[in-house]
Short mmCIF file of C-alpha atoms in Angstrom, two decimals:
data_model
loop_
_atom_site.label_atom_id
_atom_site.label_comp_id
_atom_site.label_asym_id
_atom_site.label_seq_id
_atom_site.Cartn_x
_atom_site.Cartn_y
_atom_site.Cartn_z
CA MET S 25 -12.31 -1.34 -16.60
CA PRO S 26 -10.03 -1.24 -13.79
CA ARG S 27 -7.47 -3.83 -13.51
CA LEU S 28 -8.34 -6.76 -11.43
CA TRP S 29 -6.14 -9.50 -10.13
CA VAL S 30 -7.18 -13.02 -9.68
CA PRO S 31 -4.13 -15.26 -8.70
CA ARG S 32 -4.30 -18.33 -10.73
CA ARG S 33 -4.42 -20.72 -7.41
CA VAL S 34 -5.69 -20.37 -4.20
CA LEU S 35 -4.30 -22.74 -1.03
CA VAL S 36 -6.24 -22.40 2.12
CA THR S 37 -4.90 -23.76 5.46
CA ARG S 38 -7.05 -26.41 7.90
CA ALA S 39 -6.46 -23.59 10.94
CA ALA S 40 -8.02 -21.05 8.07
CA ARG S 41 -11.03 -22.98 7.21
CA ALA S 42 -12.41 -22.76 10.68
CA TRP S 43 -13.32 -18.83 9.66
CA PRO S 44 -16.18 -17.16 7.83
CA HIS S 45 -13.85 -14.81 6.41
CA ALA S 46 -11.95 -18.16 4.87
CA LEU S 47 -14.81 -19.41 3.31
CA ALA S 48 -15.86 -15.99 1.80
CA ILE S 49 -12.72 -15.92 0.00
CA VAL S 50 -13.07 -19.21 -1.65
CA GLU S 51 -16.60 -18.59 -2.49
CA ARG S 52 -15.06 -15.09 -4.74
CA ALA S 53 -12.10 -17.25 -5.95
CA SER S 54 -13.61 -19.63 -6.96
CA ALA S 55 -16.40 -17.95 -8.70
CA LEU S 56 -13.75 -15.52 -10.61
CA GLY S 57 -11.99 -19.29 -12.29
CA ALA S 58 -9.69 -19.87 -9.50
CA GLU S 59 -8.18 -23.17 -8.13
CA VAL S 60 -8.66 -23.62 -4.54
CA ILE S 61 -6.66 -26.10 -2.48
CA GLU S 62 -7.23 -27.28 0.43
CA LEU S 63 -3.97 -27.63 2.22
CA PRO S 64 -3.67 -31.36 4.96
CA GLY S 65 -2.33 -28.44 7.52
CA ASP S 66 -1.24 -24.91 8.06
CA ARG S 67 2.19 -25.07 5.77
CA VAL S 68 1.43 -22.88 2.75
CA VAL S 69 4.52 -25.04 0.80
CA MET S 70 5.01 -24.57 -3.19
CA ALA S 71 6.91 -26.47 -5.67
CA THR S 72 10.38 -24.87 -5.37
CA PRO S 73 11.52 -25.14 -8.94
CA ASP S 74 15.55 -24.53 -9.94
CA ASP S 75 14.31 -20.93 -11.58
CA PRO S 76 14.49 -18.30 -9.70
CA ARG S 77 12.01 -16.45 -12.49
CA ARG S 78 9.34 -19.55 -12.07
CA VAL S 79 9.29 -20.14 -8.82
CA TYR S 80 8.64 -16.09 -8.38
CA ALA S 81 6.52 -16.04 -11.41
CA GLU S 82 4.34 -18.89 -9.12
CA ALA S 83 4.32 -17.58 -6.16
CA LYS S 84 3.81 -13.36 -7.45
CA ALA S 85 0.02 -15.92 -8.87
CA THR S 86 -0.84 -17.52 -6.00
CA LEU S 87 -3.31 -16.11 -2.67
CA ALA S 88 -2.62 -17.60 0.38
CA VAL S 89 -5.50 -17.84 3.38
CA VAL S 90 -4.24 -18.46 6.67
CA VAL S 91 -4.50 -17.44 10.24
CA ALA S 92 -2.61 -14.16 11.22
CA PRO S 93 -0.59 -15.51 14.29
CA PRO S 94 -1.19 -13.40 17.79
CA SER S 95 1.90 -11.38 16.87
CA LYS S 96 -0.75 -10.02 14.21
CA LEU S 97 -3.30 -8.80 17.34
CA LYS S 98 -0.29 -6.93 19.25
CA LEU S 99 -0.46 -4.00 16.91
CA GLU S 100 3.26 -1.84 16.04
CA PRO S 101 3.66 1.47 15.25
CA ILE S 102 4.50 2.92 11.69
CA ALA S 103 5.12 6.67 12.21
CA PRO S 104 5.25 9.23 10.34
CA SER S 105 2.01 7.43 8.31
CA ALA S 106 0.19 6.29 11.52
CA ASP S 107 -0.31 5.50 14.69
CA TRP S 108 -0.66 1.86 14.20
CA ARG S 109 -0.32 -0.17 11.42
CA VAL S 110 -3.78 -3.45 10.66
CA ASP S 111 -2.56 -5.99 8.41
CA LEU S 112 -5.38 -7.66 6.63
CA ALA S 113 -2.88 -9.60 4.20
CA ALA S 114 0.71 -9.71 3.71
CA GLY S 115 2.15 -9.83 -0.03
CA CYS S 116 1.01 -7.82 -3.10
CA PRO S 117 0.35 -9.14 -6.86
CA ALA S 118 1.87 -5.77 -8.10
CA HIS S 119 5.63 -6.36 -9.87
CA CYS S 120 7.47 -3.73 -9.05
CA SER S 121 11.01 -2.70 -9.25
CA TYR S 122 11.68 -0.86 -6.16
CA CYS S 123 9.60 -3.39 -4.27
CA TYR S 124 9.39 -2.15 -0.44
CA LEU S 125 8.23 -5.51 0.91
CA ALA S 126 11.71 -7.10 -0.92
CA GLY S 127 13.62 -8.48 1.52
CA SER S 128 11.16 -7.97 3.98
CA LEU S 129 9.19 -11.39 4.21
CA LYS S 130 10.09 -14.79 4.21
CA GLY S 131 10.06 -17.03 0.92
CA ALA S 132 8.74 -16.84 -1.77
CA PRO S 133 6.58 -13.88 -2.82
CA ILE S 134 2.80 -15.46 -2.04
CA THR S 135 0.41 -12.94 -1.43
CA ARG S 136 -1.04 -14.09 2.51
CA VAL S 137 -4.42 -13.26 3.02
CA TYR S 138 -5.78 -12.98 6.70
CA ALA S 139 -8.83 -15.41 7.94
CA ASN S 140 -9.13 -14.54 11.40
CA LEU S 141 -10.08 -10.44 10.04
CA ASP S 142 -13.19 -10.38 13.15
CA GLN S 143 -10.35 -11.34 15.61
CA ILE S 144 -7.52 -8.25 13.92
CA LEU S 145 -10.52 -5.71 14.41
CA GLU S 146 -11.75 -6.47 17.76
CA ALA S 147 -8.40 -6.26 19.55
CA LEU S 148 -8.38 -1.90 17.60
CA PRO S 149 -10.18 -0.29 20.32
CA GLY S 150 -7.91 -1.50 22.59
CA TYR S 151 -5.37 1.33 21.14
CA VAL S 152 -6.96 4.20 20.33
CA GLY S 153 -5.99 7.09 21.66
CA ARG S 154 -2.91 4.98 22.61
CA GLY S 155 -0.91 6.87 19.24
CA THR S 156 1.91 9.91 18.75
CA ILE S 157 1.63 10.85 15.50
CA THR S 158 -2.44 11.72 15.19
CA SER S 159 -3.69 11.16 19.09
CA ALA S 160 -0.98 12.58 20.05
CA ASN S 161 -0.31 15.57 17.53
CA ARG S 162 -2.48 18.94 17.63
CA ALA S 163 -1.93 19.16 14.08
CA ARG S 164 -3.90 16.32 12.81
CA ALA S 165 -6.30 15.29 15.99
CA HIS S 166 -9.24 15.35 13.83
CA GLU S 167 -8.23 12.39 12.41
CA GLY S 168 -8.15 10.61 15.49
CA THR S 169 -6.23 7.26 15.75
CA THR S 170 -4.99 6.71 13.17
CA PHE S 171 -4.59 2.18 11.11
CA GLU S 172 -2.62 2.01 8.49
CA ALA S 173 -3.42 -0.46 6.66
CA SER S 174 -1.21 -1.34 3.66
CA CYS S 175 2.11 -1.22 5.31
CA TYR S 176 2.45 -5.35 4.07
CA THR S 177 0.17 -5.30 0.99
CA ASP S 178 -2.02 -3.47 -1.39
CA PRO S 179 -5.63 -3.83 -0.13
CA LEU S 180 -7.36 -3.31 -3.28
CA GLY S 181 -5.51 -5.08 -4.96
CA ILE S 182 -6.39 -8.20 -3.38
CA GLU S 183 -9.95 -7.03 -2.99
CA PRO S 184 -11.59 -8.71 -5.67
CA VAL S 185 -10.98 -11.93 -4.17
CA THR S 186 -10.29 -11.21 0.07
CA GLY S 187 -14.09 -8.28 0.42
CA SER S 188 -11.44 -7.95 3.84
CA LEU S 189 -10.91 -4.53 2.49
CA SER S 190 -15.04 -3.94 2.56
CA ALA S 191 -14.95 -5.75 5.24
CA MET S 192 -12.85 -3.11 7.15
CA ILE S 193 -14.35 -0.12 5.96
CA ALA S 194 -17.37 -1.71 7.17
CA TRP S 195 -16.59 -1.83 10.33
CA PHE S 196 -14.59 1.44 10.82
CA GLY S 197 -18.23 3.14 9.26
CA ARG S 198 -19.83 1.73 12.43
CA ALA S 199 -17.12 1.03 15.10
CA GLY S 200 -18.09 5.39 16.45
CA LEU S 201 -14.87 5.04 17.76
CA ASP S 202 -13.07 8.52 17.63
CA ALA S 203 -10.70 6.82 14.51
CA GLN S 204 -9.95 6.47 10.67
CA LEU S 205 -8.85 3.48 8.38
CA ARG S 206 -5.50 4.68 5.80
CA PHE S 207 -4.80 2.30 3.05
CA THR S 208 -3.01 3.56 -0.58
CA THR S 209 -3.24 1.52 -3.11
CA LYS S 210 -1.89 1.37 -7.10
CA PHE S 211 -5.22 0.02 -8.06
CA ALA S 212 -8.51 1.87 -9.21
CA ASP S 213 -11.34 -0.84 -8.59
CA VAL S 214 -13.50 1.28 -6.02
CA GLU S 215 -16.63 0.40 -7.20
CA PRO S 216 -17.75 -1.81 -4.21
CA LEU S 217 -16.13 0.58 -1.89
CA LEU S 218 -18.34 3.44 -3.58
CA GLY S 219 -21.78 2.23 -1.52
CA LEU S 220 -20.62 1.32 1.88
CA GLU S 221 -21.33 3.11 4.97
CA HIS S 222 -18.10 4.53 5.92
CA ASN S 223 -18.79 7.84 7.89
CA GLY S 224 -16.03 9.31 7.04
CA ARG S 225 -13.53 6.58 9.10
CA THR S 226 -11.57 5.44 6.08
CA ARG S 227 -9.25 7.45 4.18
CA MET S 228 -7.94 6.50 0.81
CA ARG S 229 -4.96 7.61 -1.05
CA ALA S 230 -3.86 6.88 -4.62
CA SER S 231 -0.31 5.97 -4.96
CA ILE S 232 0.97 8.19 -8.01
CA ASN S 233 4.66 8.33 -10.24
CA PRO S 234 4.66 9.77 -13.86
CA ALA S 235 4.38 7.89 -16.99
CA ARG S 236 7.84 7.58 -17.68
CA PHE S 237 8.69 6.22 -14.19
CA ALA S 238 5.23 4.01 -13.60
CA ARG S 239 6.35 1.81 -15.77
CA PHE S 240 8.36 0.32 -12.75
CA GLU S 241 5.13 -0.49 -11.17
CA GLY S 242 3.87 -3.86 -13.98
CA GLY S 243 0.46 -5.04 -13.04
CA THR S 244 -1.44 -2.63 -11.61
CA ALA S 245 -3.91 0.84 -12.82
CA PRO S 246 -2.61 3.08 -14.81
CA VAL S 247 -2.19 6.30 -13.01
CA ALA S 248 -4.58 7.87 -14.67
CA GLN S 249 -7.42 5.03 -13.70
CA ARG S 250 -5.95 5.62 -10.35
CA LEU S 251 -6.92 9.64 -10.01
CA THR S 252 -10.46 8.84 -11.86
CA ALA S 253 -11.01 6.11 -8.39
CA LEU S 254 -9.48 8.78 -6.31
CA ARG S 255 -12.29 11.74 -7.89
CA ARG S 256 -15.01 8.58 -7.49
CA MET S 257 -14.50 8.21 -3.63
CA VAL S 258 -14.22 12.26 -2.88
CA ASP S 259 -17.69 11.64 -4.22
CA ALA S 260 -19.23 9.24 -2.53
CA GLY S 261 -17.47 11.29 0.51
CA TYR S 262 -14.00 10.10 1.21
CA PRO S 263 -11.67 12.02 2.18
CA VAL S 264 -8.76 10.85 0.31
CA GLY S 265 -5.02 11.91 -0.48
CA LEU S 266 -2.12 11.23 -2.83
CA THR S 267 0.96 9.33 -1.88
CA ILE S 268 3.45 10.05 -4.76
CA ALA S 269 6.22 7.25 -4.06
CA PRO S 270 8.52 7.08 -4.19
CA ILE S 271 10.04 10.01 -6.30
CA ILE S 272 12.87 8.96 -8.17
CA ALA S 273 15.36 12.23 -9.04
CA ALA S 274 16.35 10.48 -12.98
CA PRO S 275 16.55 12.48 -15.67
CA GLY S 276 13.34 14.96 -16.77
CA TRP S 277 11.52 14.46 -13.17
CA GLU S 278 11.10 17.50 -12.80
CA GLU S 279 9.03 18.12 -16.21
CA ALA S 280 7.68 14.64 -15.19
CA TYR S 281 6.25 15.63 -11.48
CA GLY S 282 5.52 18.91 -13.33
CA GLU S 283 2.86 17.15 -15.41
CA LEU S 284 1.68 14.42 -12.59
CA ILE S 285 0.33 17.51 -10.34
CA ASP S 286 -1.35 19.06 -12.84
CA MET S 287 -2.66 15.84 -14.07
CA ALA S 288 -4.21 15.24 -10.72
CA ALA S 289 -4.85 18.85 -9.97
CA THR S 290 -7.54 18.37 -13.22
CA VAL S 291 -9.08 15.15 -11.97
CA LEU S 292 -9.68 16.64 -8.31
CA THR S 293 -11.00 20.04 -9.73
CA GLY S 294 -14.64 20.99 -8.74
CA ALA S 295 -15.02 18.62 -5.51
CA ARG S 296 -17.27 19.25 -2.90
CA ASP S 297 -16.05 19.51 0.50
CA LEU S 298 -12.38 17.65 -0.21
CA ASP S 299 -10.07 16.45 2.04
CA LEU S 300 -6.92 15.90 0.50
CA THR S 301 -4.03 14.79 2.16
CA ILE S 302 -0.49 14.49 0.79
CA GLU S 303 2.38 12.06 1.45
CA LEU S 304 5.76 12.32 -0.61
CA ILE S 305 8.09 9.43 -0.31
CA THR S 306 12.11 9.38 -2.46
CA HIS S 307 12.87 6.37 -3.29
CA ARG S 308 15.82 4.57 -0.93
CA PHE S 309 16.72 0.85 -0.58
CA THR S 310 19.00 -1.52 2.06
CA THR S 311 21.70 -3.53 0.91
CA GLY S 312 18.85 -6.63 0.88
CA SER S 313 16.10 -5.35 -0.39
CA LYS S 314 18.66 -4.43 -3.95
CA ALA S 315 20.07 -8.06 -4.16
CA VAL S 316 15.85 -9.52 -3.79
CA LEU S 317 15.12 -7.00 -6.40
CA ASP S 318 17.87 -8.12 -8.89
CA SER S 319 17.11 -10.94 -8.94
CA TRP S 320 13.08 -10.81 -9.27
CA TYR S 321 13.49 -8.55 -11.74
CA PRO S 322 17.36 -8.63 -13.00
CA GLY S 323 16.55 -6.04 -16.30
CA SER S 324 15.10 -2.89 -15.01
CA ALA S 325 16.44 -0.15 -15.87
CA LEU S 326 15.76 1.90 -12.15
CA ASP S 327 18.78 3.13 -10.77
CA MET S 328 20.28 1.61 -7.84
CA THR S 329 24.11 2.48 -7.97
CA ALA S 330 25.17 4.43 -5.50
CA GLN S 331 25.11 7.80 -7.78
CA ASN S 332 23.31 11.27 -6.04
CA ARG S 333 23.37 8.13 -3.17
CA VAL S 334 24.41 8.58 0.64
CA THR S 335 24.56 6.10 4.42
CA LYS S 336 21.67 6.67 6.55
CA ARG S 337 21.59 4.19 9.16
CA THR S 338 17.43 3.38 10.29
CA LYS S 339 16.58 4.06 14.16
CA PHE S 340 16.13 -0.82 13.96
CA GLY S 341 19.74 -0.48 13.14
CA THR S 342 19.62 -1.44 9.35
CA GLU S 343 21.09 0.91 6.20
CA LYS S 344 19.45 2.28 3.77
CA GLN S 345 20.04 4.30 0.69
CA VAL S 346 18.66 7.63 0.39
CA TYR S 347 18.74 10.91 -1.58
CA ASP S 348 22.00 12.65 -0.57
CA ALA S 349 21.35 15.91 1.25
CA ASP S 350 21.28 18.60 -1.98
CA THR S 351 19.14 15.82 -4.25
CA MET S 352 16.57 15.97 -1.86
CA ALA S 353 16.65 19.65 -0.85
CA ARG S 354 15.82 20.24 -4.66
CA LEU S 355 13.29 17.76 -4.20
CA ARG S 356 11.79 18.72 -1.93
CA GLY S 357 11.64 22.80 -2.38
CA PHE S 358 10.42 21.13 -6.05
CA PHE S 359 7.64 19.57 -4.28
CA LEU S 360 6.14 21.84 -2.20
CA ALA S 361 6.22 24.74 -4.58
CA ALA S 362 4.73 22.31 -7.47
CA LEU S 363 1.44 21.22 -4.53
CA GLU S 364 0.94 24.82 -3.00
CA ARG S 365 0.53 26.14 -6.66
CA ALA S 366 -2.04 23.34 -7.83
CA LEU S 367 -3.52 21.66 -4.65
CA PRO S 368 -2.68 24.93 -2.26
CA THR S 369 -6.12 23.26 -0.13
CA ALA S 370 -3.40 20.07 0.26
CA ARG S 371 -2.26 19.15 3.95
CA VAL S 372 1.10 18.07 3.31
CA LEU S 373 1.44 15.25 6.10
CA TYR S 374 5.57 14.44 5.71
CA TRP S 375 8.26 14.39 3.08
CA THR S 376 10.40 11.48 4.06
#
């Protein structure tokens, strides 16, 4: 059975309780055995013991149902993945020691799901045709305007409690827009999604890593289950993808990733009408995220030293540590050759 995340407690703000979607989340959470706490106001507060590890553990066991602020109704571009970022939540129940959210979310890592999902969806038609990643790209124009739902959460990981992902998929399926919803996941419980009338307007991508590196992805589904879930989505008519991320250049990476790609090819063998994309994302981190991750996972063996690293400045003026040019060239050459051999019909969307 796929691993399901069930929070120990669900905090519901006063404003959120005015939205039907919040009430549905409360009903789901109660049925799964979570403690539901109605907050008197709209501030999400938790006791903050002196032990940082306990703060982390308590936060990761908590789901807060809140109203997305007005800023969430004004979408931002999210290159190179999609035209626009659309958030149904912020925060993730997994325990990945390379977590890209570390340092970008304020306070304890509580997962906050948005009660006003209908309001968020109502804003999307105004963005159709206005993007620069697929809307204005001849090679990807057939995807329509793309909306990425997994920038600040793993939508499938929280789906058993929220139902938000199913609601988004159904909305895209019936909206009649030249648009596509995209999400990537490290979880595998796709059963609620298989019977939805998606009309090919949602692309599910499995985020995968070899077993020796998936040990850095605590609380997630085993990689084999993720790939099986991907095949089930293919058989249900969904376009799909593989997000190989983060690519880690640790000793033995060539053998490990070669086996991973072969495993994916085996699972997808014989799939009818396979529409498969590949996204390749190398490991990177910032000084701020490293400090947060070191406090969350003090015993992690993930290499975040300066070895084989260079500093890269982003368009926002921040700095991140990425692999040096030689390492990047070896990684990229390997992956492009291995994917061409094992999955020749797949489209590699980008390398970063």
